[in-house]
Tab-separated table of C-alpha atoms and ligand atoms in Angstrom:
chain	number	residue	atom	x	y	z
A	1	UNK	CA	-61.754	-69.757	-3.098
A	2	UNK	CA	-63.752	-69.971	-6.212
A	3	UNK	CA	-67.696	-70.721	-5.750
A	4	UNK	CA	-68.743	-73.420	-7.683
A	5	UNK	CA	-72.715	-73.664	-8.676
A	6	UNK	CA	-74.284	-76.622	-7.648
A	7	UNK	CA	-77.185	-76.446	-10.049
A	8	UNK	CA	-78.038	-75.051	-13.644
A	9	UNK	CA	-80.971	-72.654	-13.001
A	10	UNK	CA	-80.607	-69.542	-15.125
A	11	UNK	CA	-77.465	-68.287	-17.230
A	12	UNK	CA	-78.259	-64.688	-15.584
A	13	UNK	CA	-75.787	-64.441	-13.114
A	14	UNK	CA	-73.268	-66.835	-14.151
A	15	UNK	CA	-70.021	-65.394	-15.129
A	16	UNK	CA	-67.926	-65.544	-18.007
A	17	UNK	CA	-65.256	-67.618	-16.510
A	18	UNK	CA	-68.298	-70.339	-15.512
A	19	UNK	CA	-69.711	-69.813	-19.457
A	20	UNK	CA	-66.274	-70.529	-20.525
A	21	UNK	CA	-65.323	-73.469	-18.842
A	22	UNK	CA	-68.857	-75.228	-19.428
A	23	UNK	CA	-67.979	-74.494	-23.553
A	24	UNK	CA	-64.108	-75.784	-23.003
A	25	UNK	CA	-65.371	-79.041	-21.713
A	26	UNK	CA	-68.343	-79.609	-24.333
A	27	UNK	CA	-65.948	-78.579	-26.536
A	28	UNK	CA	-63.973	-81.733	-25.848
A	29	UNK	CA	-66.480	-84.216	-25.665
A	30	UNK	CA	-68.021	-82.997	-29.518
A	31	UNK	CA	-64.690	-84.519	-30.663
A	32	UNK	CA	-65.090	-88.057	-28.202
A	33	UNK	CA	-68.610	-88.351	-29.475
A	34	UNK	CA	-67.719	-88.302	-32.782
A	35	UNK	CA	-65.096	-90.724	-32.590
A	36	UNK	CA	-67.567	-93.007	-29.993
A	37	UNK	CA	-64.753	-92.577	-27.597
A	38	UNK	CA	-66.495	-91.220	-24.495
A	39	UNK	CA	-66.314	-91.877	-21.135
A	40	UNK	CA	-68.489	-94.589	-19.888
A	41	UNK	CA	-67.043	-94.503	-16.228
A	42	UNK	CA	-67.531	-90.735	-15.708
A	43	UNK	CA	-70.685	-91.202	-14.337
A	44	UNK	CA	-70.977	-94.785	-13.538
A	45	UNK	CA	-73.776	-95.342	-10.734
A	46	UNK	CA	-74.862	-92.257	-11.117
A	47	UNK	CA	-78.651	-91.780	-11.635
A	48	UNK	CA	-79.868	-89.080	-13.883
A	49	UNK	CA	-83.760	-88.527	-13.723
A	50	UNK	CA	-85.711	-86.211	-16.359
A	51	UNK	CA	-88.584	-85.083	-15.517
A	52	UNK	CA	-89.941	-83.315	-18.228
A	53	UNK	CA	-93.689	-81.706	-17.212
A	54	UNK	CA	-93.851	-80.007	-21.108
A	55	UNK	CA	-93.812	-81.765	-24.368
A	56	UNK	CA	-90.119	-82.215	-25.448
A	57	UNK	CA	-88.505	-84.566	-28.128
A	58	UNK	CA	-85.192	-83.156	-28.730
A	59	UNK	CA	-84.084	-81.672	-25.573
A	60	UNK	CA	-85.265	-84.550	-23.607
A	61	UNK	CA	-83.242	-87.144	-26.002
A	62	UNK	CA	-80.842	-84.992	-25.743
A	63	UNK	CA	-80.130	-84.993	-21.967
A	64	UNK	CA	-80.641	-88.835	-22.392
A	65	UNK	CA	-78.084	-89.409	-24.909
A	66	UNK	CA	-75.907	-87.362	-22.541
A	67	UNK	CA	-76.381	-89.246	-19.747
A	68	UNK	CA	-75.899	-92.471	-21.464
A	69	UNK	CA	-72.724	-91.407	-23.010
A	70	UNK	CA	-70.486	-90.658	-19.878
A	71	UNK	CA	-72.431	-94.077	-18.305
A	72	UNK	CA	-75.646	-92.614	-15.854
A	73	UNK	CA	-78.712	-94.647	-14.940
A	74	UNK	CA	-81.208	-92.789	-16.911
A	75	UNK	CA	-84.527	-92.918	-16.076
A	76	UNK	CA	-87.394	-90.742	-18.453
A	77	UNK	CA	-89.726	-89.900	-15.518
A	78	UNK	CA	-93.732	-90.495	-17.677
A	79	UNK	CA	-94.924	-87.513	-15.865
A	80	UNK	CA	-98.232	-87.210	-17.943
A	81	UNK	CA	-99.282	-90.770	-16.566
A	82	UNK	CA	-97.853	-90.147	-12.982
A	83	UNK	CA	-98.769	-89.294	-9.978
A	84	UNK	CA	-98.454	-85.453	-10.600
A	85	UNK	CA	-101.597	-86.063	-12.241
A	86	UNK	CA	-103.359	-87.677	-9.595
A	87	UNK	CA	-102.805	-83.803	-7.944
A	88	UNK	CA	-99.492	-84.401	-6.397
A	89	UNK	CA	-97.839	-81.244	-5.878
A	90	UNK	CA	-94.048	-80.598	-7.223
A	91	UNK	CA	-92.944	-80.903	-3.719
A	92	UNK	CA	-94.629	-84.301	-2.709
A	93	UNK	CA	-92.648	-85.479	-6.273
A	94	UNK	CA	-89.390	-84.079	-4.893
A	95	UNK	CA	-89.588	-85.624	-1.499
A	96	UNK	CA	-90.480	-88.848	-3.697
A	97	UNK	CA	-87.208	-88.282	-5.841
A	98	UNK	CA	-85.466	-87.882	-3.117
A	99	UNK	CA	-85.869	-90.759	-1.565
A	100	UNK	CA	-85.141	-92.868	-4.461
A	101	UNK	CA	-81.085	-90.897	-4.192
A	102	UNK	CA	-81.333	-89.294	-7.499
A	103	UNK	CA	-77.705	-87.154	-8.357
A	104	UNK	CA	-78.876	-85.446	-11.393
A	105	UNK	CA	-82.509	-84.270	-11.882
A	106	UNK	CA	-83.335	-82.622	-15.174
A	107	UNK	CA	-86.776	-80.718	-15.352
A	108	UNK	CA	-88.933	-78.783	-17.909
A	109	UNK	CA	-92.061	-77.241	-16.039
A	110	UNK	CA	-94.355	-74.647	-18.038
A	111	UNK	CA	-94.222	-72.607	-14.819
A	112	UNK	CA	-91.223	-70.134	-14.497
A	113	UNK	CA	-89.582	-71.021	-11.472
A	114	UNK	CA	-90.353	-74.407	-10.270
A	115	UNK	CA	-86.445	-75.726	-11.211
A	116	UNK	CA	-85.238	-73.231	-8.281
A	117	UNK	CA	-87.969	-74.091	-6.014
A	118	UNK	CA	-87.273	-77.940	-6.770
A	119	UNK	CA	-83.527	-76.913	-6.374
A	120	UNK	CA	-84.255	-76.080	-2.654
A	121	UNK	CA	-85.957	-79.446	-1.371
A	122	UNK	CA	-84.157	-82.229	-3.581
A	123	UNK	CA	-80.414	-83.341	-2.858
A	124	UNK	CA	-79.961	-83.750	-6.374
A	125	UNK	CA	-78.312	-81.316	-9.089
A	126	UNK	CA	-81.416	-79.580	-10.536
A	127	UNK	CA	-80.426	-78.890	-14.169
A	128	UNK	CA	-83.172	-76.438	-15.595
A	129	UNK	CA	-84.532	-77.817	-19.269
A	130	UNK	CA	-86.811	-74.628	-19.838
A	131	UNK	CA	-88.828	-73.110	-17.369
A	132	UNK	CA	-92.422	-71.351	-18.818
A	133	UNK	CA	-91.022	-68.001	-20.419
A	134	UNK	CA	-88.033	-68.302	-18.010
A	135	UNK	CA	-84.866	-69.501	-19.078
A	136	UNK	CA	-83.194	-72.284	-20.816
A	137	UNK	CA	-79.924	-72.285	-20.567
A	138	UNK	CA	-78.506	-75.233	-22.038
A	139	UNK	CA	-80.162	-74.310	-25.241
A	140	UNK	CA	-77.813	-70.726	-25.148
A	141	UNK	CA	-75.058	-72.669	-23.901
A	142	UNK	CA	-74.995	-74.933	-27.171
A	143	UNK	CA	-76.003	-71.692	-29.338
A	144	UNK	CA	-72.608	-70.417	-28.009
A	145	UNK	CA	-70.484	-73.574	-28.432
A	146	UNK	CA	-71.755	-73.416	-32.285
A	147	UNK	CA	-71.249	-70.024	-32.755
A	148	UNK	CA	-67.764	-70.615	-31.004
A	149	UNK	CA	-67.082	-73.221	-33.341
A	150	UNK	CA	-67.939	-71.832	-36.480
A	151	UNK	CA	-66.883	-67.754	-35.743
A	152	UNK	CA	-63.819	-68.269	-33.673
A	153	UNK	CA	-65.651	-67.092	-30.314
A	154	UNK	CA	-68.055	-64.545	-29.613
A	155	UNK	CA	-66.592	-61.645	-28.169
A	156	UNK	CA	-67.717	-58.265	-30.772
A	157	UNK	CA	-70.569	-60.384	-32.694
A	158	UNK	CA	-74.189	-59.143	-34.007
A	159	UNK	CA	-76.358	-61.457	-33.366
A	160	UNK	CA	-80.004	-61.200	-34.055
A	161	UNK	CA	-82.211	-62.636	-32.491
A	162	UNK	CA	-86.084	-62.790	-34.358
A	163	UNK	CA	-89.609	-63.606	-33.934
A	164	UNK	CA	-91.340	-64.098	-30.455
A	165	UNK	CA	-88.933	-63.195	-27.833
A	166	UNK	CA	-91.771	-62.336	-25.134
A	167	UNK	CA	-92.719	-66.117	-24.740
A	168	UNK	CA	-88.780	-67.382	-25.589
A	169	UNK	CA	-86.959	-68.745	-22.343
A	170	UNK	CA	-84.440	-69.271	-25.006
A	171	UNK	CA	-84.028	-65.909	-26.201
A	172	UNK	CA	-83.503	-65.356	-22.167
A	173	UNK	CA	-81.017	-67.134	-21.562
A	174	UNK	CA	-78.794	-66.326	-24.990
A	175	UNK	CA	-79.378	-62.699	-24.468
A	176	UNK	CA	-78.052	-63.054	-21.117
A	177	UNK	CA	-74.988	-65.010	-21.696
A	178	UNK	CA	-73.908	-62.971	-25.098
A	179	UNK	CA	-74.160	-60.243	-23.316
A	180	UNK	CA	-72.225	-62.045	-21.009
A	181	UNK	CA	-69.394	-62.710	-23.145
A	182	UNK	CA	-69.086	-59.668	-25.213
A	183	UNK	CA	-71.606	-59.911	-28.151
A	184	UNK	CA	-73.862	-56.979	-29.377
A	185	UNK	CA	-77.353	-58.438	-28.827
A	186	UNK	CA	-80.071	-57.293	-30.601
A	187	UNK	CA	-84.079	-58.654	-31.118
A	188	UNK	CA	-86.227	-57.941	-33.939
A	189	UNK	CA	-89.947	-58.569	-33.855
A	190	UNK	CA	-92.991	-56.984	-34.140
A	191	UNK	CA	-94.166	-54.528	-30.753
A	192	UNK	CA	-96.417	-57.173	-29.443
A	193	UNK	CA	-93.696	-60.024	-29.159
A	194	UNK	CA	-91.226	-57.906	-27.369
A	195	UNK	CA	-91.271	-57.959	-23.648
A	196	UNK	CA	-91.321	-54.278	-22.046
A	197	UNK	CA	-87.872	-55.306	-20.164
A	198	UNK	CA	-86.091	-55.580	-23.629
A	199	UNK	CA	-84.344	-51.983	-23.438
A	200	UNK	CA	-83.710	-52.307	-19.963
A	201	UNK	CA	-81.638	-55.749	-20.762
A	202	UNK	CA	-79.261	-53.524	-22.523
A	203	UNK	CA	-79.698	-54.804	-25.874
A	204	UNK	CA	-80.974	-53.321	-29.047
A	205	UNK	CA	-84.943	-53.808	-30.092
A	206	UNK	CA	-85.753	-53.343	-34.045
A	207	UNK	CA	-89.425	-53.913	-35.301
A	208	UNK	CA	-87.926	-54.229	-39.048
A	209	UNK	CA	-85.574	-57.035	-40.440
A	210	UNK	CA	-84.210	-54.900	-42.915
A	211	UNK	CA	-82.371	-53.039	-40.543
A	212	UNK	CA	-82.438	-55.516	-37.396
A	213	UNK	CA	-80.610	-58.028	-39.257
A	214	UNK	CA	-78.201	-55.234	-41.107
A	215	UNK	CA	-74.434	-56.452	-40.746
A	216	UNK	CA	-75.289	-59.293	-38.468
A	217	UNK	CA	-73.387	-61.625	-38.235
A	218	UNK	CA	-75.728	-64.228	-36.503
A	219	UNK	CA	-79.307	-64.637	-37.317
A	220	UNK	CA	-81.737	-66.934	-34.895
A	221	UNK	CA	-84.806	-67.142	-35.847
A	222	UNK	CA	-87.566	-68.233	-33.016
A	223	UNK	CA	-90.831	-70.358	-33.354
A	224	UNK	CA	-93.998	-68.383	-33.074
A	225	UNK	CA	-95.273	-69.924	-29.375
A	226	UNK	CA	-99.121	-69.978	-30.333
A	227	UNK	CA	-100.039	-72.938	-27.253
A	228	UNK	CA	-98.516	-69.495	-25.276
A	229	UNK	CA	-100.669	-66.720	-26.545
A	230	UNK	CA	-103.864	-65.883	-25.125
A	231	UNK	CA	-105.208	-62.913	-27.452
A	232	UNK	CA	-104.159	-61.660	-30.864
A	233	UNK	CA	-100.610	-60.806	-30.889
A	234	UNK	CA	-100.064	-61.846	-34.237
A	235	UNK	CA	-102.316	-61.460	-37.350
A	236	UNK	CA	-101.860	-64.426	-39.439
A	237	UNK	CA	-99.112	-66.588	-39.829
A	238	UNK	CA	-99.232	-65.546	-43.449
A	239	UNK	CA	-99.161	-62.320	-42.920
A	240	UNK	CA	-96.245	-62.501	-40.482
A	241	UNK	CA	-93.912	-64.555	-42.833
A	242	UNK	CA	-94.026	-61.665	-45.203
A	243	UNK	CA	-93.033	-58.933	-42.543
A	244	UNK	CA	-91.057	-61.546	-40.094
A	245	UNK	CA	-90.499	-64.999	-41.494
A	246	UNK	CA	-86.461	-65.697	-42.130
A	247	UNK	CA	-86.651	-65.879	-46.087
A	248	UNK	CA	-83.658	-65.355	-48.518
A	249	UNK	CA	-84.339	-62.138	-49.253
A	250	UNK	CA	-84.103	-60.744	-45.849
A	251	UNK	CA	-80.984	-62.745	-44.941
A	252	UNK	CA	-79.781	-61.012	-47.287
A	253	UNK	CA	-79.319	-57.892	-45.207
A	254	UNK	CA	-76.783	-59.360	-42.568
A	255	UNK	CA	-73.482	-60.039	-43.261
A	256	UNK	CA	-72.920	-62.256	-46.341
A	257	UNK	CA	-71.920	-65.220	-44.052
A	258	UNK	CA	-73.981	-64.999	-41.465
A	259	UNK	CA	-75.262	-67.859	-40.074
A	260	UNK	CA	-78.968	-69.066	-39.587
A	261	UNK	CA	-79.881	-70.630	-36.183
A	262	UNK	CA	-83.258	-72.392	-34.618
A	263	UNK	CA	-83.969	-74.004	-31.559
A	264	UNK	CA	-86.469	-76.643	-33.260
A	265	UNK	CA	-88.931	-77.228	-33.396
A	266	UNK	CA	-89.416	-75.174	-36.526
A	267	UNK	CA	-92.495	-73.799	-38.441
A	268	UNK	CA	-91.539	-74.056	-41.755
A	269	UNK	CA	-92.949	-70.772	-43.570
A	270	UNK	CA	-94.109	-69.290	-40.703
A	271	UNK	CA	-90.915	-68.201	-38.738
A	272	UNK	CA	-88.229	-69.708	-41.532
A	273	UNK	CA	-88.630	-70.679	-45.137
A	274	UNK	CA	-87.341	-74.215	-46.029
A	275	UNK	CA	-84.984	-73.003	-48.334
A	276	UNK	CA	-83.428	-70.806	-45.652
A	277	UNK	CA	-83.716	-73.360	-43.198
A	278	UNK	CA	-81.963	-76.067	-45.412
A	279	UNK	CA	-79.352	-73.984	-46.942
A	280	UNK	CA	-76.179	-76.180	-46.157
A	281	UNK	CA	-73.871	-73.010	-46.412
A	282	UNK	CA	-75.727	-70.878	-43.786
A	283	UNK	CA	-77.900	-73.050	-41.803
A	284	UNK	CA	-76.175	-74.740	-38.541
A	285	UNK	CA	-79.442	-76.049	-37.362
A	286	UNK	CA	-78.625	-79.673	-37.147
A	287	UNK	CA	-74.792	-78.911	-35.891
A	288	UNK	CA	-76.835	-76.903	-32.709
A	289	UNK	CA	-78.587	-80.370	-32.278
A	290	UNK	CA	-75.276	-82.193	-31.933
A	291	UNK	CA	-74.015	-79.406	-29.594
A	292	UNK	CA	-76.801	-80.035	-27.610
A	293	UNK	CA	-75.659	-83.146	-26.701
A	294	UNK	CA	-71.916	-82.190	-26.235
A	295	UNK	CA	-72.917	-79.168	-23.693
A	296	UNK	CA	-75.525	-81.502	-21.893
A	297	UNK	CA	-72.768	-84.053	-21.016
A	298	UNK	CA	-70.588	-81.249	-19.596
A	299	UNK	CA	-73.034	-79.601	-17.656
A	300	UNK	CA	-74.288	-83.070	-16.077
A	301	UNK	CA	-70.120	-84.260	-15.800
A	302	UNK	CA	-69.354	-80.798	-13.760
A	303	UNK	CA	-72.539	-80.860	-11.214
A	304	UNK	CA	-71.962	-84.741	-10.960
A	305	UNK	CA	-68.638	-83.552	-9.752
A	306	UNK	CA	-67.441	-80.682	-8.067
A	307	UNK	CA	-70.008	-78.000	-9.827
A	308	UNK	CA	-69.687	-75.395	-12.091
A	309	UNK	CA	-66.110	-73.483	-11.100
A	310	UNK	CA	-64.909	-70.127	-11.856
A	311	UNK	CA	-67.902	-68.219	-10.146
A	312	UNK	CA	-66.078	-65.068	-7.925
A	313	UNK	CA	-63.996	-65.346	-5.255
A	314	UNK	CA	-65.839	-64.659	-1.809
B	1	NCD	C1	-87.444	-74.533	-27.225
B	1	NCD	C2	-88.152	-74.589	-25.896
B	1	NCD	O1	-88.758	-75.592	-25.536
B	1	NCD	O2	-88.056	-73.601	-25.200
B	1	NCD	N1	-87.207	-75.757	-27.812
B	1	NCD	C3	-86.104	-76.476	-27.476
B	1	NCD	O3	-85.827	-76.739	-26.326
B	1	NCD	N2	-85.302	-76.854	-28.474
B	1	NCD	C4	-88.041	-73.565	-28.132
B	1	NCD	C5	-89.450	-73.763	-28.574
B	1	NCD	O4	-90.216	-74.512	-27.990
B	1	NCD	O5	-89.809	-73.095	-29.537
């Protein structure tokens, strides 16, 4: 029998087969969105409860939006007025979620970790929304439906990945599930934003565009985490546009169309210039928002259900 995963903590250790069916499904439901045709009874009386602990717009909309369109309860948990602030722990919170028969809980903690320890005392899918410098894996998830979409899959890609990896649960959790699925992953940044574990993760480390991004045939350019860094890792933000920042002239060195990725929020002219950014022929920034959306609603549909399935067979 197949294991199927009853929570989304990490995309390191999920296999291809699980990847793949989570994209299949999103897959569909980007074409019911856009025709307003989805669902509303797939997860009637369900409650879906995000508890986001770190500042979040899009992802946190996103999940919403999700919820709303297969026909959850959702409830936006104000953590920054609640009790957590009045020094209740995580695990007084869970016990209090858990009482109140939540099925889905969504959470974004700046501490790596607390998702999986939540995971262990709530009887609710935990579905992890970015954990401190952990993992977010429905951010790589939609990165791979839009690469999918646009490149005809993702076995045999370069992708490079740019900018501040050492703070990015999202460069995590895509360099785990390219790998994953047969991609050539490789991260370009200066020594001081790339953690030590890089080279042991199998992928390729460049500390120069010019030959990071050579033939790619992805480029995702990262925001500079400053609330993250505690000494000088970076000189100036001027100073690390010209050596780092995603410009035309550097794009210039992948493959002629490559396409230009972001997670949002963006620094304009510190990680990405505008023009680079808003370039309708290369940029798939905004289509990665709607993905967003289309993955979320999978991910909550399967662990609403019967999990994620195609893990190995015992
Ligand atoms: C990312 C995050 O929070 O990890 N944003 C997001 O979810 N779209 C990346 C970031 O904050 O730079």
């Amino acid at each position: 029998m197949a294991i199927h995963s009853r929570h989304l903590l990490a995309i390191e250790g999920l296999h291809p087969p699980q990847i793949a069916a989570m994209l299949d499904l999103a897959e569909s439901y980007v074409l019911l969105s856009r025709t307003g045709t989805t669902p509303r009874d797939r997860l009637r009386g369900r409650t879906l409860i995000n508890l986001f602990f770190e500042d979040s717009t899009r992802t946190r909309t996103s999940f919403e939006l999700a919820g709303k369109r297969l026909g959850a309860d959702v409830i936006n948990m104000p953590v920054a007025t609640s009790s957590v602030n009045k020094g209740e722990t995580l695990l007084d919170t869970a016990s209090t979620l858990n009482a109140m028969n939540c099925d889905l809980l969504v959470i974004r903690h700046a501490s790596s970790g607390a998702p999986a320890l939540l995971a262990r005392k709530v009887d609710a899918a935990v579905i992890n929304a970015g954990d401190g410098t952990h993992e977010h894996p429905t951010q790589a998830l939609l990165d791979a439906l839009t690469i999918r979409r646009r490149l005809g899959g993702l076995q045999g890609l370069v992708v490079a990945i740019c900018g501040d990896i050492l703070h990015s649960r999202v460069a995590r959790s895509n360099i785990h599930l390219l790998s994953a699925m047969g991609s050539r992953v490789r991260v370009v940044g200066p020594p001081t934003l790339i953690p030590p574990e890089a080279e042991r993760l199998g992928i390729e480390v460049f500390h120069d565009m010019k030959a990071g991004l050579a033939g790619a045939d992805v480029v995702m350019a990262l925001r500079l985490q400053q609330e993250r860094m505690t000494g000088g890792l970076v000189p100036s933000t001027r100073e690390y546009f010209r050596f780092f920042g995603l410009d035309a002239e550097k794009l210039a060195y992948a493959k002629p169309q490559a396409l230009v990725m972001h997670p949002g929020p963006m620094n304009r002219g510190v990680e990405i210039a505008s023009r680079v950014a808003d370039d309708p022929d290369r940029s798939v920034i905004r289509e990665q928002v709607e993905m967003g959306v289309a993955v979320r609603m999978a991910v909550l549909d399967m662990l609403a259900h019967a999990g994620i399935p195609g893990g190995p067979r015992p």
